[in-house]
Each structure stands twice: as structure tokens, then as C-alpha cells.
Coordinates of C-alpha atoms and ligand atoms in Angstrom, one line a residue:
X70 CA 7.6 13.3 -36.3
X71 CA 4.7 11.5 -37.9
X72 CA 2.7 14.7 -37.9
X73 CA 5.6 16.5 -39.7
X74 CA 5.7 13.8 -42.3
X75 CA 1.9 14.0 -42.8
X76 CA 2.1 17.8 -43.1
X77 CA 4.9 17.3 -45.6
X78 CA 2.8 15.0 -47.7
X79 CA -0.2 17.3 -47.6
X80 CA 2.0 20.2 -48.7
X81 CA 3.4 18.1 -51.5
X82 CA -0.2 17.1 -52.6
X83 CA -1.3 20.7 -52.5
X84 CA 1.8 22.0 -54.2
X85 CA 2.1 19.5 -57.0
X86 CA -0.6 21.0 -59.4
X87 CA 0.9 24.4 -59.1
X88 CA 4.4 23.1 -59.7
X89 CA 3.1 21.0 -62.7
X90 CA 1.3 24.1 -64.1
X91 CA 4.5 26.1 -63.8
X92 CA 6.5 23.5 -65.7
X93 CA 3.7 23.2 -68.3
X94 CA 3.7 27.0 -68.8
X95 CA 7.5 26.8 -69.2
X96 CA 7.1 24.1 -71.8
X97 CA 4.7 26.3 -73.7
X98 CA 7.1 29.2 -73.4
X99 CA 9.8 27.1 -74.9
X100 CA 7.6 26.1 -77.8
X101 CA 6.6 29.6 -78.6
X102 CA 9.7 30.3 -80.7
X103 CA 9.3 27.1 -82.7
X104 CA 5.6 28.1 -83.4
X105 CA 6.5 31.6 -84.4
X106 CA 9.1 30.3 -86.8
X107 CA 6.7 27.8 -88.4
X108 CA 4.1 30.6 -88.8
X109 CA 6.6 32.9 -90.3
X110 CA 7.8 30.3 -92.8
X111 CA 4.3 29.3 -93.9
X112 CA 3.2 32.9 -94.1
X113 CA 6.3 33.8 -96.2
X114 CA 5.7 31.0 -98.6
X115 CA 2.1 31.9 -99.1
X116 CA 2.8 35.6 -99.5
X117 CA 5.6 34.9 -102.0
X118 CA 3.3 32.8 -104.2
X119 CA 0.3 35.0 -103.8
X120 CA 1.5 37.6 -106.4
X121 CA 2.7 35.0 -109.0
X122 CA -0.6 34.3 -110.9
X123 CA -1.3 38.0 -111.5
X124 CA 2.2 38.5 -112.8
X125 CA 2.0 35.4 -115.1
X126 CA -1.4 36.5 -116.4
X127 CA 0.2 39.5 -117.9
X128 CA 1.9 37.2 -120.5
X129 CA 0.1 37.9 -123.8
X130 CA 0.8 34.4 -125.1
X131 CA -1.7 33.0 -122.6
X132 CA -4.6 35.1 -123.9
X133 CA -3.5 34.1 -127.4
X134 CA -3.7 30.4 -126.6
X135 CA -7.0 30.9 -124.8
X136 CA -8.4 32.6 -128.0
X137 CA -7.0 29.8 -130.1
X138 CA -6.8 26.6 -128.0
X139 CA -6.3 24.3 -130.8
X140 CA -3.3 26.1 -132.2
X141 CA -0.8 23.3 -132.4
X142 CA 2.1 25.6 -132.9
X143 CA 1.3 27.6 -129.8
X144 CA 0.3 25.0 -127.3
X145 CA 3.6 23.1 -127.0
X146 CA 5.4 26.4 -126.6
X147 CA 3.0 27.6 -123.8
X148 CA 3.3 24.2 -122.1
X149 CA 7.1 24.4 -122.1
X150 CA 7.0 28.0 -121.0
X151 CA 4.8 27.1 -118.0
X152 CA 7.1 24.2 -117.1
X153 CA 10.1 26.5 -117.2
X154 CA 8.3 29.0 -115.1
X155 CA 7.3 26.4 -112.5
X156 CA 10.9 25.2 -112.3
X157 CA 12.4 28.7 -112.0
X158 CA 9.8 29.9 -109.4
X159 CA 10.1 26.7 -107.4
X160 CA 6.4 26.0 -107.4
X161 CA 4.7 22.7 -107.9
X162 CA 2.5 23.5 -110.9
X163 CA 1.5 26.4 -113.1
X164 CA -1.5 25.8 -115.5
X165 CA -3.9 27.6 -117.7
X166 CA -7.6 27.0 -117.5
X167 CA -10.1 28.2 -120.1
X168 CA -13.4 29.7 -119.1
X169 CA -15.1 26.3 -119.1
X170 CA -12.7 25.1 -116.4
X171 CA -10.7 22.9 -118.7
X172 CA -7.0 22.9 -118.4
X173 CA -5.5 23.6 -121.7
X174 CA -1.8 24.0 -120.8
X175 CA 0.2 23.0 -117.7
X176 CA 3.7 22.8 -116.5
X177 CA 3.1 19.1 -115.8
X178 CA 2.2 18.4 -119.4
X179 CA 5.0 15.9 -119.8
X180 CA 4.3 13.9 -116.7
X181 CA 2.0 11.1 -116.0
X182 CA -0.2 13.2 -113.8
X183 CA -0.5 16.0 -116.4
X184 CA -3.2 18.5 -115.6
X185 CA -3.9 19.0 -119.3
X186 CA -7.4 18.1 -120.1
X187 CA -8.5 18.2 -116.4
X188 CA -11.5 20.2 -115.5
X189 CA -11.4 22.3 -112.3
X190 CA -14.7 24.0 -112.4
X191 CA -15.5 22.7 -108.9
X192 CA -12.5 24.4 -107.4
X193 CA -13.3 27.7 -105.8
X194 CA -10.0 29.4 -106.8
X195 CA -11.2 28.9 -110.4
X196 CA -14.6 30.4 -109.9
X197 CA -13.1 33.3 -107.8
X198 CA -10.5 34.1 -110.5
X199 CA -13.1 33.8 -113.2
X200 CA -15.1 36.3 -111.3
X201 CA -12.2 38.7 -111.6
X202 CA -10.7 38.3 -108.1
X203 CA -7.7 36.5 -106.8
X204 CA -8.5 32.9 -106.1
X205 CA -6.9 31.0 -103.3
X206 CA -7.6 27.6 -102.1
X207 CA -5.9 24.7 -100.4
X208 CA -6.8 21.1 -101.0
X209 CA -5.6 17.6 -101.5
X210 CA -4.8 17.5 -105.2
X211 CA -7.3 15.3 -107.0
X212 CA -4.8 14.6 -109.7
X213 CA -1.5 14.7 -107.8
X214 CA -2.7 13.3 -104.4
X215 CA -0.5 16.0 -102.9
X216 CA -1.8 18.7 -100.5
X217 CA -1.3 22.0 -102.1
X218 CA -2.2 25.6 -102.0
X219 CA -3.6 27.1 -105.1
X220 CA -3.5 30.7 -106.2
X221 CA -5.3 31.8 -109.4
X222 CA -5.7 35.1 -111.3
X223 CA -7.8 35.9 -114.4
X224 CA -6.1 36.1 -117.8
X225 CA -7.5 39.1 -119.6
X226 CA -8.0 39.4 -123.3
X227 CA -8.4 43.1 -123.5
X228 CA -11.0 43.7 -120.9
X229 CA -12.6 40.3 -121.2
X230 CA -11.7 37.5 -118.9
X231 CA -10.4 34.8 -121.2
X232 CA -9.4 32.2 -118.7
X233 CA -7.5 31.6 -115.4
X234 CA -3.9 31.0 -114.7
X235 CA -3.3 29.0 -111.5
X236 CA -0.2 28.3 -109.4
X237 CA 0.1 25.4 -107.0
X238 CA 2.6 25.0 -104.2
X239 CA 2.9 21.8 -102.2
X240 CA 3.2 22.0 -98.4
X241 CA 4.6 18.5 -97.6
X242 CA 8.2 19.8 -97.3
X243 CA 7.2 21.9 -94.3
X244 CA 6.1 18.9 -92.4
X245 CA 9.5 17.3 -92.9
X246 CA 11.2 20.2 -91.1
X247 CA 8.6 20.2 -88.4
X248 CA 9.2 16.5 -87.7
X249 CA 12.7 17.4 -86.7
X250 CA 11.5 19.4 -83.7
X251 CA 10.4 17.4 -80.6
X252 CA 7.0 18.9 -80.7
X253 CA 4.0 18.3 -83.0
X254 CA 2.9 21.1 -85.3
X255 CA -0.6 21.1 -86.9
X256 CA -2.3 23.6 -89.2
X257 CA -6.1 23.7 -89.1
X258 CA -8.2 25.6 -91.6
X259 CA -11.2 27.5 -90.8
X260 CA -13.3 24.3 -90.7
X261 CA -11.2 22.9 -87.9
X262 CA -9.7 20.3 -90.3
X263 CA -6.1 19.5 -89.7
X264 CA -4.6 20.1 -93.1
X265 CA -0.9 19.9 -92.2
X266 CA 0.9 18.0 -89.5
X267 CA 4.1 16.2 -89.0
X268 CA 1.9 13.4 -87.7
X269 CA 0.6 11.9 -90.8
X270 CA -2.2 10.0 -89.0
X271 CA -3.8 13.3 -88.0
X272 CA -4.1 14.5 -91.6
X273 CA -7.8 15.5 -92.3
X274 CA -8.8 14.8 -88.8
X275 CA -10.8 17.5 -87.1
X276 CA -10.1 19.2 -83.8
X277 CA -13.3 20.7 -82.7
X278 CA -16.7 20.8 -84.2
X279 CA -17.2 21.1 -87.9
X280 CA -20.3 22.9 -89.2
X281 CA -22.7 21.0 -91.4
X282 CA -22.4 23.6 -94.2
X283 CA -18.6 23.3 -94.2
X284 CA -18.9 19.6 -94.8
X285 CA -21.1 20.2 -97.8
X286 CA -18.7 22.7 -99.2
X287 CA -15.8 20.3 -98.8
X288 CA -17.7 17.7 -100.6
X289 CA -18.6 20.1 -103.5
X290 CA -15.1 21.5 -103.9
X291 CA -13.5 18.1 -103.4
X292 CA -11.2 19.9 -101.0
X293 CA -10.6 16.8 -98.8
X294 CA -11.7 13.2 -99.1
X295 CA -14.8 13.3 -97.0
X296 CA -14.3 9.8 -95.7
X297 CA -11.2 10.8 -93.8
X298 CA -12.8 13.7 -92.0
X299 CA -13.1 12.2 -88.6
X300 CA -12.8 14.1 -85.3
X301 CA -9.8 13.4 -83.1
X302 CA -10.9 12.1 -79.7
X303 CA -9.6 15.2 -78.0
X304 CA -10.6 17.2 -74.9
X305 CA -9.3 20.7 -74.6
X306 CA -9.1 23.0 -71.6
X307 CA -7.3 26.2 -70.9
X308 CA -4.1 26.1 -68.9
X309 CA -4.6 28.6 -66.1
X310 CA -2.2 31.5 -65.9
X311 CA -1.4 31.4 -69.6
X312 CA -2.9 31.5 -73.1
X313 CA -2.1 27.8 -73.7
X314 CA -4.4 24.9 -73.7
X315 CA -4.1 21.3 -72.4
X316 CA -5.2 18.9 -75.0
X317 CA -5.9 15.2 -74.1
X318 CA -6.2 12.9 -77.0
X319 CA -7.5 9.5 -75.9
X320 CA -8.4 6.6 -78.0
X321 CA -8.7 2.9 -77.1
X322 CA -5.0 2.3 -77.0
X323 CA -3.3 5.5 -76.1
X324 CA -3.8 8.6 -74.1
X325 CA -1.7 11.6 -74.9
X326 CA -1.8 14.9 -73.0
X327 CA -0.2 17.9 -74.5
X328 CA 0.3 21.6 -74.1
X329 CA -1.0 23.5 -77.1
X330 CA -0.6 27.1 -78.3
X331 CA -1.9 28.5 -81.5
X332 CA -0.8 31.3 -83.9
X333 CA -2.9 32.7 -86.8
X334 CA -2.2 33.2 -90.5
X335 CA -4.9 35.6 -91.4
X336 CA -4.7 35.6 -95.2
X337 CA -5.3 31.9 -95.4
X338 CA -7.5 31.6 -92.3
X339 CA -5.2 29.0 -90.9
X340 CA -4.4 28.3 -87.3
X341 CA -1.0 26.9 -86.7
X342 CA -0.6 25.1 -83.4
X343 CA 2.2 23.5 -81.6
X344 CA 1.7 20.6 -79.2
X345 CA 4.2 19.2 -76.7
X346 CA 3.7 16.3 -74.4
X347 CA 3.0 17.2 -70.8
X348 CA 4.9 14.1 -69.5
X349 CA 8.3 15.7 -69.3
X350 CA 6.9 18.7 -67.4
X351 CA 5.0 16.4 -65.1
X352 CA 8.2 14.4 -64.5
X353 CA 10.2 17.6 -63.9
X354 CA 7.5 18.7 -61.4
X355 CA 7.7 15.3 -59.8
X356 CA 11.5 15.4 -59.6
X357 CA 11.4 18.9 -58.2
X358 CA 8.8 18.0 -55.7
X359 CA 10.8 14.9 -54.8
X360 CA 13.9 16.9 -54.3
X361 CA 12.1 19.5 -52.2
X362 CA 10.5 16.6 -50.3
X363 CA 13.8 15.0 -49.7
X364 CA 15.3 18.3 -48.6
X365 CA 12.3 18.8 -46.3
X366 CA 12.6 15.3 -45.1
X367 CA 16.2 15.8 -44.4
X368 CA 15.5 19.0 -42.6
X369 CA 12.7 17.3 -40.6
X370 CA 15.0 14.4 -39.8
X371 CA 17.8 16.8 -38.8
X372 CA 15.4 18.7 -36.6
X373 CA 14.1 15.5 -35.1
X374 CA 17.7 14.3 -34.4
X375 CA 18.6 17.6 -32.9
X376 CA 15.4 17.7 -30.9
X377 CA 16.0 14.1 -29.7
X378 CA 19.6 15.0 -28.8
X379 CA 18.3 17.9 -26.8
X380 CA 15.8 15.7 -25.1
X381 CA 18.5 13.2 -24.2
X382 CA 20.7 15.9 -22.9
X383 CA 18.0 17.4 -20.8
X384 CA 17.2 13.9 -19.6
X385 CA 20.8 13.4 -18.7
X386 CA 21.0 16.8 -17.0
X387 CA 17.9 16.0 -15.0
X388 CA 19.2 12.7 -14.0
X389 CA 22.5 14.3 -13.0
X390 CA 20.6 16.9 -11.0
X391 CA 18.6 14.1 -9.4
X392 CA 21.8 12.2 -8.6
X393 CA 23.4 15.3 -7.2
X394 CA 20.3 16.0 -5.1
X395 CA 20.4 12.4 -3.8
X396 CA 24.0 12.7 -3.1
X397 CA 23.6 16.0 -1.2
X398 CA 20.7 14.5 0.7
X399 CA 22.9 11.6 1.6
X400 CA 25.7 13.9 2.6
X401 CA 23.2 15.9 4.7
X402 CA 21.9 12.7 6.2
X403 CA 25.4 11.5 7.0
X404 CA 26.3 14.9 8.3
X405 CA 23.2 14.7 10.5
X406 CA 24.3 11.3 11.7
X407 CA 27.8 12.5 12.3
X408 CA 26.4 15.5 14.2
X409 CA 24.3 13.2 16.2
X410 CA 27.2 11.0 16.8
X411 CA 29.3 14.0 17.7
X412 CA 26.7 15.3 20.1
X413 CA 26.5 11.8 21.6
X414 CA 30.2 11.7 21.9
X415 CA 30.3 15.1 23.5
X416 CA 27.7 14.0 25.9
X417 CA 29.7 10.9 26.6
X418 CA 32.9 12.9 27.1
X419 CA 31.1 15.2 29.5
X420 CA 29.7 12.2 31.3
X421 CA 33.2 10.7 31.4
X422 CA 34.7 14.0 32.6
X423 CA 32.0 14.2 35.2
X424 CA 32.6 10.5 36.1
X425 CA 36.3 11.1 36.2
X426 CA 35.9 14.1 38.4
X427 CA 33.6 12.1 40.6
X428 CA 36.1 9.3 40.6
X429 CA 38.9 11.7 41.4
X430 CA 36.9 13.1 44.3
X431 CA 36.0 9.6 45.4
X432 CA 39.6 8.6 45.1
X433 CA 40.7 11.6 47.1
X434 CA 38.1 10.7 49.6
X435 CA 39.3 7.2 49.7
X436 CA 42.8 8.2 50.1
X437 CA 41.7 10.2 53.0
X438 CA 39.7 7.3 54.3
X439 CA 42.7 5.1 53.8
X440 CA 44.8 7.5 55.7
X441 CA 42.4 7.7 58.4
X442 CA 42.2 3.9 58.5
X443 CA 46.0 3.8 58.7
X444 CA 45.8 6.3 61.4
X445 CA 43.3 4.2 63.3
X446 CA 45.7 1.3 62.9
X447 CA 48.5 3.3 64.1
X448 CA 46.7 4.9 66.9
X449 CA 47.4 2.1 69.3
X450 CA 51.1 2.2 68.5
X451 CA 51.0 6.0 68.5
X452 CA 49.4 6.2 71.9
X453 CA 52.2 3.8 73.1
X454 CA 54.7 6.0 71.3
X455 CA 53.4 9.1 73.0
X456 CA 52.8 7.5 76.4
X457 CA 56.2 6.2 76.7
X458 CA 58.1 9.5 76.2
X459 CA 55.5 11.2 78.3
X460 CA 56.1 8.7 81.1
X461 CA 59.8 9.2 80.6
X462 CA 59.3 13.0 80.5
X463 CA 57.4 12.8 83.8
X464 CA 60.1 10.6 85.3
X465 CA 62.9 12.9 84.1
X466 CA 61.0 16.0 85.4
X467 CA 60.6 14.4 88.8
X468 CA 64.2 13.4 88.8
X469 CA 65.2 16.9 87.8
X470 CA 63.1 18.4 90.6
X471 CA 64.7 16.1 93.1
X472 CA 68.2 16.9 91.8
X473 CA 67.3 20.6 92.0
X474 CA 66.1 20.2 95.6
X475 CA 69.3 18.6 96.4
X476 CA 71.2 21.2 94.7
X477 CA 72.7 18.9 92.1
X478 CA 72.3 21.2 89.2
X479 CA 74.3 19.3 86.6
X480 CA 72.2 16.1 87.0
X481 CA 69.1 18.2 86.9
X482 CA 70.2 19.9 83.7
X483 CA 71.0 16.5 82.2
X484 CA 67.4 15.3 83.0
X485 CA 65.9 18.5 81.5
X486 CA 68.0 17.9 78.4
X487 CA 66.5 14.4 78.1
X488 CA 63.0 15.9 78.5
X489 CA 63.8 18.3 75.7
X490 CA 65.0 15.4 73.4
X491 CA 61.8 13.5 74.2
X492 CA 59.7 16.6 73.3
X493 CA 61.7 16.9 70.0
X494 CA 60.9 13.3 69.2
X495 CA 57.2 13.7 69.9
X496 CA 57.1 16.9 67.9
X497 CA 58.7 15.0 64.9
X498 CA 56.0 12.2 65.2
X499 CA 53.2 14.7 65.3
X500 CA 54.6 16.6 62.3
X501 CA 54.6 13.4 60.2
X502 CA 51.1 12.7 61.3
X503 CA 50.0 16.1 60.3
X504 CA 51.6 15.8 56.9
X505 CA 50.1 12.4 56.5
X506 CA 46.6 13.5 57.4
X507 CA 46.7 16.6 55.2
X508 CA 44.8 16.3 51.9
X509 CA 47.4 16.0 49.2
X510 CA 47.5 18.5 46.4
X511 CA 47.1 17.1 43.0
X512 CA 50.2 18.9 41.8
X513 CA 53.2 16.7 40.8
X514 CA 56.8 17.7 40.6
X515 CA 60.3 16.6 41.5
X516 CA 60.3 14.7 44.7
X517 CA 63.5 13.7 46.7
X518 CA 63.0 9.9 47.1
X519 CA 65.7 9.5 49.7
X520 CA 64.0 12.0 51.9
X521 CA 60.6 10.6 51.3
X522 CA 61.7 7.1 52.3
X523 CA 63.5 8.5 55.4
X524 CA 60.3 10.4 56.4
X525 CA 58.2 7.3 55.9
X526 CA 60.6 5.3 58.1
X527 CA 60.4 8.0 60.7
X528 CA 56.7 7.8 60.6
X529 CA 56.6 4.0 60.8
X530 CA 59.3 3.7 63.5
X531 CA 56.9 3.1 66.4
X532 CA 55.1 0.3 64.4
X533 CA 58.4 -1.1 63.3
X534 CA 59.7 -1.2 66.8
X535 CA 56.4 -2.4 68.1
X536 CA 56.6 -5.4 65.7
X537 CA 60.3 -6.0 66.6
X538 CA 61.1 -5.8 63.0
X539 CA 64.3 -4.8 61.3
X540 CA 64.7 -2.5 58.3
X541 CA 67.4 -3.3 55.8
X542 CA 68.0 -0.2 53.8
X543 CA 71.1 1.1 52.1
X544 CA 70.2 4.5 50.8
X545 CA 72.0 5.8 47.7
X546 CA 74.9 8.2 48.2
X547 CA 73.1 11.1 46.4
X548 CA 69.5 12.2 46.4
X549 CA 67.3 10.7 43.7
X550 CA 64.7 13.0 42.2
X551 CA 61.5 11.6 40.7
X552 CA 58.2 13.0 39.4
X553 CA 55.5 12.7 42.0
X554 CA 53.8 14.2 45.0
X555 CA 55.8 14.1 48.2
X556 CA 53.1 13.4 50.7
X557 CA 51.2 10.9 48.5
X558 CA 54.4 9.0 47.7
X559 CA 55.2 8.9 51.4
X560 CA 51.7 7.5 52.0
X561 CA 52.5 4.7 49.4
X562 CA 55.8 3.8 51.1
X563 CA 54.1 3.8 54.5
X564 CA 51.4 1.6 53.2
X565 CA 53.8 -0.9 51.7
X566 CA 55.9 -1.1 54.8
X567 CA 52.8 -1.5 56.9
X568 CA 51.6 -4.3 54.7
X569 CA 55.0 -6.0 55.0
X570 CA 54.9 -5.8 58.7
X571 CA 51.3 -7.2 58.7
X572 CA 52.4 -10.1 56.5
X573 CA 55.3 -11.0 58.9
X574 CA 53.1 -10.9 62.0
X575 CA 53.8 -14.6 62.6
X576 CA 57.5 -14.5 61.5
X577 CA 59.9 -14.6 64.5
X578 CA 62.4 -12.1 63.1
X579 CA 60.7 -9.9 60.7
X580 CA 62.9 -8.0 58.3
X581 CA 61.7 -5.4 55.8
X582 CA 64.3 -4.8 53.0
X583 CA 64.1 -1.5 51.2
X584 CA 66.1 -0.4 48.2
X585 CA 66.2 2.5 45.8
X586 CA 67.9 2.2 42.3
X587 CA 68.1 4.3 39.2
X588 CA 68.0 2.5 35.8
X589 CA 68.0 4.9 32.9
X590 CA 65.1 7.3 32.9
X591 CA 63.3 5.3 35.6
X592 CA 63.9 4.6 39.2
X593 CA 62.6 1.8 41.4
X594 CA 61.8 1.6 45.1
X595 CA 61.4 -2.0 46.3
X596 CA 59.8 -3.2 49.6
X597 CA 60.5 -6.9 50.4
X598 CA 59.4 -9.1 53.3
X599 CA 59.7 -12.7 54.4
X600 CA 56.0 -13.2 54.9
X601 CA 53.8 -15.9 53.3
X602 CA 53.8 -14.0 49.9
X603 CA 50.8 -13.3 47.9
X604 CA 48.2 -16.1 47.1
X605 CA 47.1 -16.4 43.4
X606 CA 43.9 -14.7 44.3
X607 CA 45.8 -11.8 46.0
X608 CA 48.2 -11.6 43.1
X609 CA 45.2 -11.1 40.8
X610 CA 43.2 -8.7 43.0
X611 CA 45.6 -7.1 45.4
X612 CA 45.1 -3.7 43.7
X613 CA 41.3 -4.0 43.7
X614 CA 39.6 -1.7 46.2
X615 CA 38.3 -3.5 49.3
X616 CA 40.2 -6.7 48.6
X617 CA 41.6 -7.8 51.9
X618 CA 42.5 -11.0 53.6
X619 CA 42.7 -9.4 57.0
X620 CA 40.1 -9.8 59.7
X621 CA 37.4 -7.0 59.8
X622 CA 38.5 -4.0 61.8
X623 CA 42.1 -4.5 60.7
X624 CA 42.1 -4.1 57.0
X625 CA 39.9 -2.0 54.6
X626 CA 41.4 -3.4 51.4
X627 CA 42.0 0.2 50.2
X628 CA 45.7 0.7 50.8
X629 CA 47.1 -1.0 47.7
X630 CA 44.3 0.3 45.5
X631 CA 44.9 3.8 46.5
X632 CA 48.6 3.4 46.2
X633 CA 48.2 2.0 42.8
X634 CA 46.2 5.0 41.6
X635 CA 48.6 7.4 43.2
X636 CA 51.6 5.9 41.5
X637 CA 49.7 5.8 38.2
X638 CA 49.0 9.5 38.6
X639 CA 52.7 10.1 38.7
X640 CA 53.1 8.2 35.4
X641 CA 54.6 5.4 37.4
X642 CA 53.8 1.8 38.0
X643 CA 53.1 -0.2 41.2
X644 CA 53.8 -4.0 40.8
X645 CA 53.4 -7.0 43.2
X646 CA 55.3 -10.2 42.9
X647 CA 56.5 -13.1 45.1
X648 CA 60.1 -13.5 45.9
X649 CA 61.9 -16.7 44.9
X650 CA 62.9 -17.3 48.5
X651 CA 59.4 -16.6 49.9
X652 CA 57.8 -13.4 50.8
X653 CA 56.4 -10.7 48.7
X654 CA 58.1 -7.8 46.9
X655 CA 56.3 -4.5 45.9
X656 CA 58.0 -2.2 43.4
X657 CA 57.3 1.4 42.8
X658 CA 58.6 2.6 39.4
X659 CA 58.8 6.3 38.7
X660 CA 60.3 8.8 36.2
X661 CA 63.6 10.2 37.2
X662 CA 63.7 14.0 36.9
X663 CA 66.0 16.9 37.6
X664 CA 66.0 18.5 41.0
X665 CA 63.8 21.6 41.2
X666 CA 66.7 24.1 41.6
X667 CA 68.4 22.8 38.5
X668 CA 65.1 23.0 36.6
X669 CA 64.7 26.5 37.7
X670 CA 68.3 27.2 36.6
X671 CA 67.7 25.7 33.2
Ligands
LIG1215 P1 44.5 -4.2 53.7 O1 46.0 -4.1 54.1 O2 43.7 -3.3 54.4 O3 44.0 -5.6 53.6 P2 45.6 -3.6 51.2 O4 45.1 -3.1 49.9 O5 46.8 -2.9 51.7 O6 44.6 -3.7 52.2 O7 46.1 -5.1 51.0 C1 45.2 -6.0 50.4 C2 45.6 -7.4 50.6 O8 46.8 -7.7 49.9 C3 45.9 -7.8 51.9 O9 44.7 -8.1 52.7 C4 46.8 -9.0 51.8 O10 46.1 -10.2 51.6 C5 47.6 -8.8 50.6 N1 48.9 -8.3 50.9 C6 49.3 -7.0 50.9 N2 50.6 -6.9 51.1 C7 51.1 -8.1 51.3 C8 52.4 -8.7 51.6 N3 53.5 -8.0 51.8 N4 52.5 -10.1 51.8 C9 51.3 -10.8 51.6 N5 50.1 -10.4 51.3 C10 50.0 -9.0 51.2

């Protein structure tokens, strides 16, 4: 930005002189017409007057007067004639000079400043005309004090030159018209003296050197007052690219610089110049430069603004890109974290699944262990159960043999029938045991609860009878179907009945009350006893594995825990509570379902 401004300034400094010169040349060009007009007018006036003396010299009366200057009849007549002529020709003076340079008649004869009687021998126009040529001269009138141009021609008397007739025109009127133009017009003669100018203070000043000889001539011819011939303090130099000059006029107080151009009037040897001040051109150049500078400045500012906008935009885009990159990085990081968490979770799930499988296996093993434990518990009762019918079978067989020996066939048949019944009973017990010992399948489905309870009771019968206990059970009229596994559910019931019997070991008339109800979508199997009930500790921990209050060898503390898990697997609940009237009550709650046939039919 600063560099641009500096460059702008430099360009302005470099461009100003050229610009100024162009405006100066334009000023000169504008002045040219004024100058041409001034030259034309001057030249016209001189040319018009030039022929007059020769024409006037033709008048015979002039020669007559010259021959007889003291003719008092002729002189007034000539004087008046000259006055008339001057008036009609529009010239300042017309006058007749004799060979001695004395004016004998003049158009101004009636005025105070009459030329009559004046001697003009010193004037070149007189001497030139007397020599037979056309005299011309310009000078400050010694009589009139006016600047004038003099033309003179010889007056011939036959072939002899009798005198000179002169015509003078004044030039002051031209200055008045020049003063109306804005420029200054000067007329210099061949001696570099400013003879005419609309600036009166420049009259008779010189512009340029004046030869010594010229000064002498001026003094002799009394052309100008010598005391006024002072050079103007001017410096001149050419204006490049034109035929104009720059003139600087500098005195103590003022300094003026002007454009000058010059035209020539050859016949009089005059140089007409027009001068115009350079200040307006300089001001115009300055204004133009200022405008250009402002425009350039505006353009630079605009460019700078646009550039800055662009920078800002780029900056914003970069920042946005950065932000986006950061965001993406964070998303990636989060994703990575999530992936890690996912992987961890997957690992944990696998671990869980493995642990669950392990647990399931352990559970199955425990169920098996529990069953084996129950079997161990039951083995004593079972051996009694099997021994008793075996002894009976043996007795009946012996009896049957005796009856057969005695030929008492009907009695023998009766005994054999009893043997068969015993065998049936033993077969039933063994079938239950086999079912019980078998590893249950994990499959769940509709289970007939009435049948399950009946099977469990069958299985427990030896123990129940061994304990002298009574079972209070009023089975529902129709079968109740619930979701579960038949063998596992049977194991649960067996376990609960077994626990009830254990709890009532010291009770004189142990009674186990069983019930089966349906309430809405659920059904409940309740096993109640009159034992001591569950202690607080047992209430809290009864379903924990290996919690037992029984002496070692009698309880493993697994029955309820296994039962609990089995029932939960069926989407059911196993609950323990104490009865209001003493004793404990265990409840198995299961989902009621449709019998398998109906399901198949559906
Ligand atoms: P175990 O019978 O081998 O001890 P269980 O898990 O079947 O294992 O029973 C755990 C404990 O719960 C028993 O030791 C006993 O203290 C208590 N318990 C179970 N059933 C009853 C009940 N009907 N009355 C009182 N206590 C019971």
C-alpha cells in the first residue's frame, strides 16, 4: 500500500513537467490567433499609410509653396488643405518640410502643438525622403509626445527635390484594443526596444541585448528618450516541443512567468509578441494531476480493499478448513474410541457368553450333582423300598410253591398275582429314578403340571411313608399346562417335598400340603409344611448355592439354588415365605400355556 503510494507520488513528480508543458503549449496555441490578428491589423495600418506621402506629393501646390514659402496667400490654404487631408485620411498629421528640414505647413497648424516652424533634420525619414526614397520611421513624437509612425516622400519641383511631405499615424489606439485581451502584446523594433505594449510600464524597455551603435542612432535621431531605455529583467528559454518561449520577468517585488510567441512585420522590422501567464496552465496541470492522482488513489484504495477482502476471505476459508480438519480429527478420534469401546464390549460379550455357557454347564453339572445327592439321600429309603417288596416277592413265591405242591392252584395264582403287582411297583420306582437321573434337555415346552406332581409324589412315596408323613393334595379337575421342562420341574417338586419332610423331622404328625391354582396367565404350585419355618438368615440365603443348615452328609445346600435357576429358566419364579401359623411355604409360579396338541392344531 505504502509502496503503491510512493510509486504514485514518483509518477506524479515525473509526469508533472510534461503535463505542464502540454498545457503551456496549449496556451500558446490559443494565443496564436490573437497574435495573428494583431500582426494583421498593424501590418494593414502601415501598408495603408505607406502609399499616402507619395500620393500627396503629387499635389502641385506643395511645390509651389516650397518655391515661395513666404507667400502669405498660399500658406494658409496649404495648411488648411493638409488639415482636411489628415482628417479625411484618418491620420494623425500631414506636414510639409523644406529642404532645410523646417516644417513650413502642417495639418496641426491650428493646434498648440503645431509642427509649423519645427525642424526635423535629425529624423531619418526626412533624410531618406530628401535622398529620393520613401522614408519611414517610428518614434516618440518630440512635439506631440505620442508614439507614431512616420512615412515621408520627396516633393518634386520638376525633377528637383523641393522638399518632403510626411504623414504620421499614432499607434496608441492599438494598445487599447490589445488591453482587452487577457494576454500582453508587445511590439519590438529591430533594436529590441519595446515600442508598443498594452502594458505601459514596459514602453521603451528592452528585451534582449541592444547594440552600442543602435543606442547612438537612437540618441541622434531622438527616436526614444534614452533615459527610459532600460532592459527588462527577463530570462528567456525555449519551450520544448514548440516554437514558443518561456519568459520570466523578475524584479525585486514580482516574478512573472509567461509563454511568448512572436510574429514578424517585415516592412517595419517589427516583431510582435504575445505573452500569457503560465500560472493558469500550471494550475490546470496541477488540477489534472490531482484528478489523475485521486483517480489513481481511488483505484489503489479499491484494489487494496479488494485485496484485503480476499485475504480475509482466504483467512476465513483457511480457518474453516482448519476447523473442519479438527472436527474430522475429533470425529475420527471419537470413532476410534467408539470402535475400541465396541471391541471391548464385544470382548466382554464373548466373555459373558463364555461365562454363561460355563455357568450353564456348571449349573447342569450341579443339577446332576444335586440329583445324585438326592439319590444318595434316597438310597437308604430306596433300598428299604426295594428290599421290602423283594422280601414279599420271595415270601409270595415260596407260598405259591407250597400251594402248588399241595395242588391248591387258586391260592398259588393269587400269590403269583401279588408277585406281579410287586414287580410292577418296583418297575415304576425304577422308571422314576431313571427319569430323575437322566440329564434334562434344555428344551422347554408345555408341561402337564398335574401329571408332574403325581410323578413326583410317586417318586417320593417311599420317603413320605418312611417319614410317616401325610400329603394333603387336592388336584384340579382338569390338567394344567405350563411352560417348562417336565423332568426338571419334577426335580423341583421332589426337592421341595424333600425339604418339607426334612424340616418336619421332629414334628410328630408331619403333613405336607400341596396345591395347584391358575390365576390369569400364571399358575402356582405351593408346598407347605409345619416345620420350624425359615430363619431370617435362611430367608435371605436359602436360594444361594451351598447354603444349608443341615449336618454334613445330609445336605449340600444345592437343592433350592438349582431349583431357583430351573424355575427362572422357565420364565417362572420360586419364592420362599413363612406361614402365619408356622412352617414354611414354597411357591413355584409359571406361565400357563396351551396343551401341545392344541398348539399343533392352531
Ligand atoms: P439342603 O436341603 O441340602 O440343605 P437346600 O438348598 O434344599 O439344601 O436347602 C437349604 C436350606 O434351606 C436348608 O438347609 C434349610 O435350612 C432351609 N430350608 C429349606 N427348606 C425348608 C423348609 N421347608 N423349612 C425350613 N427350612 C428350610
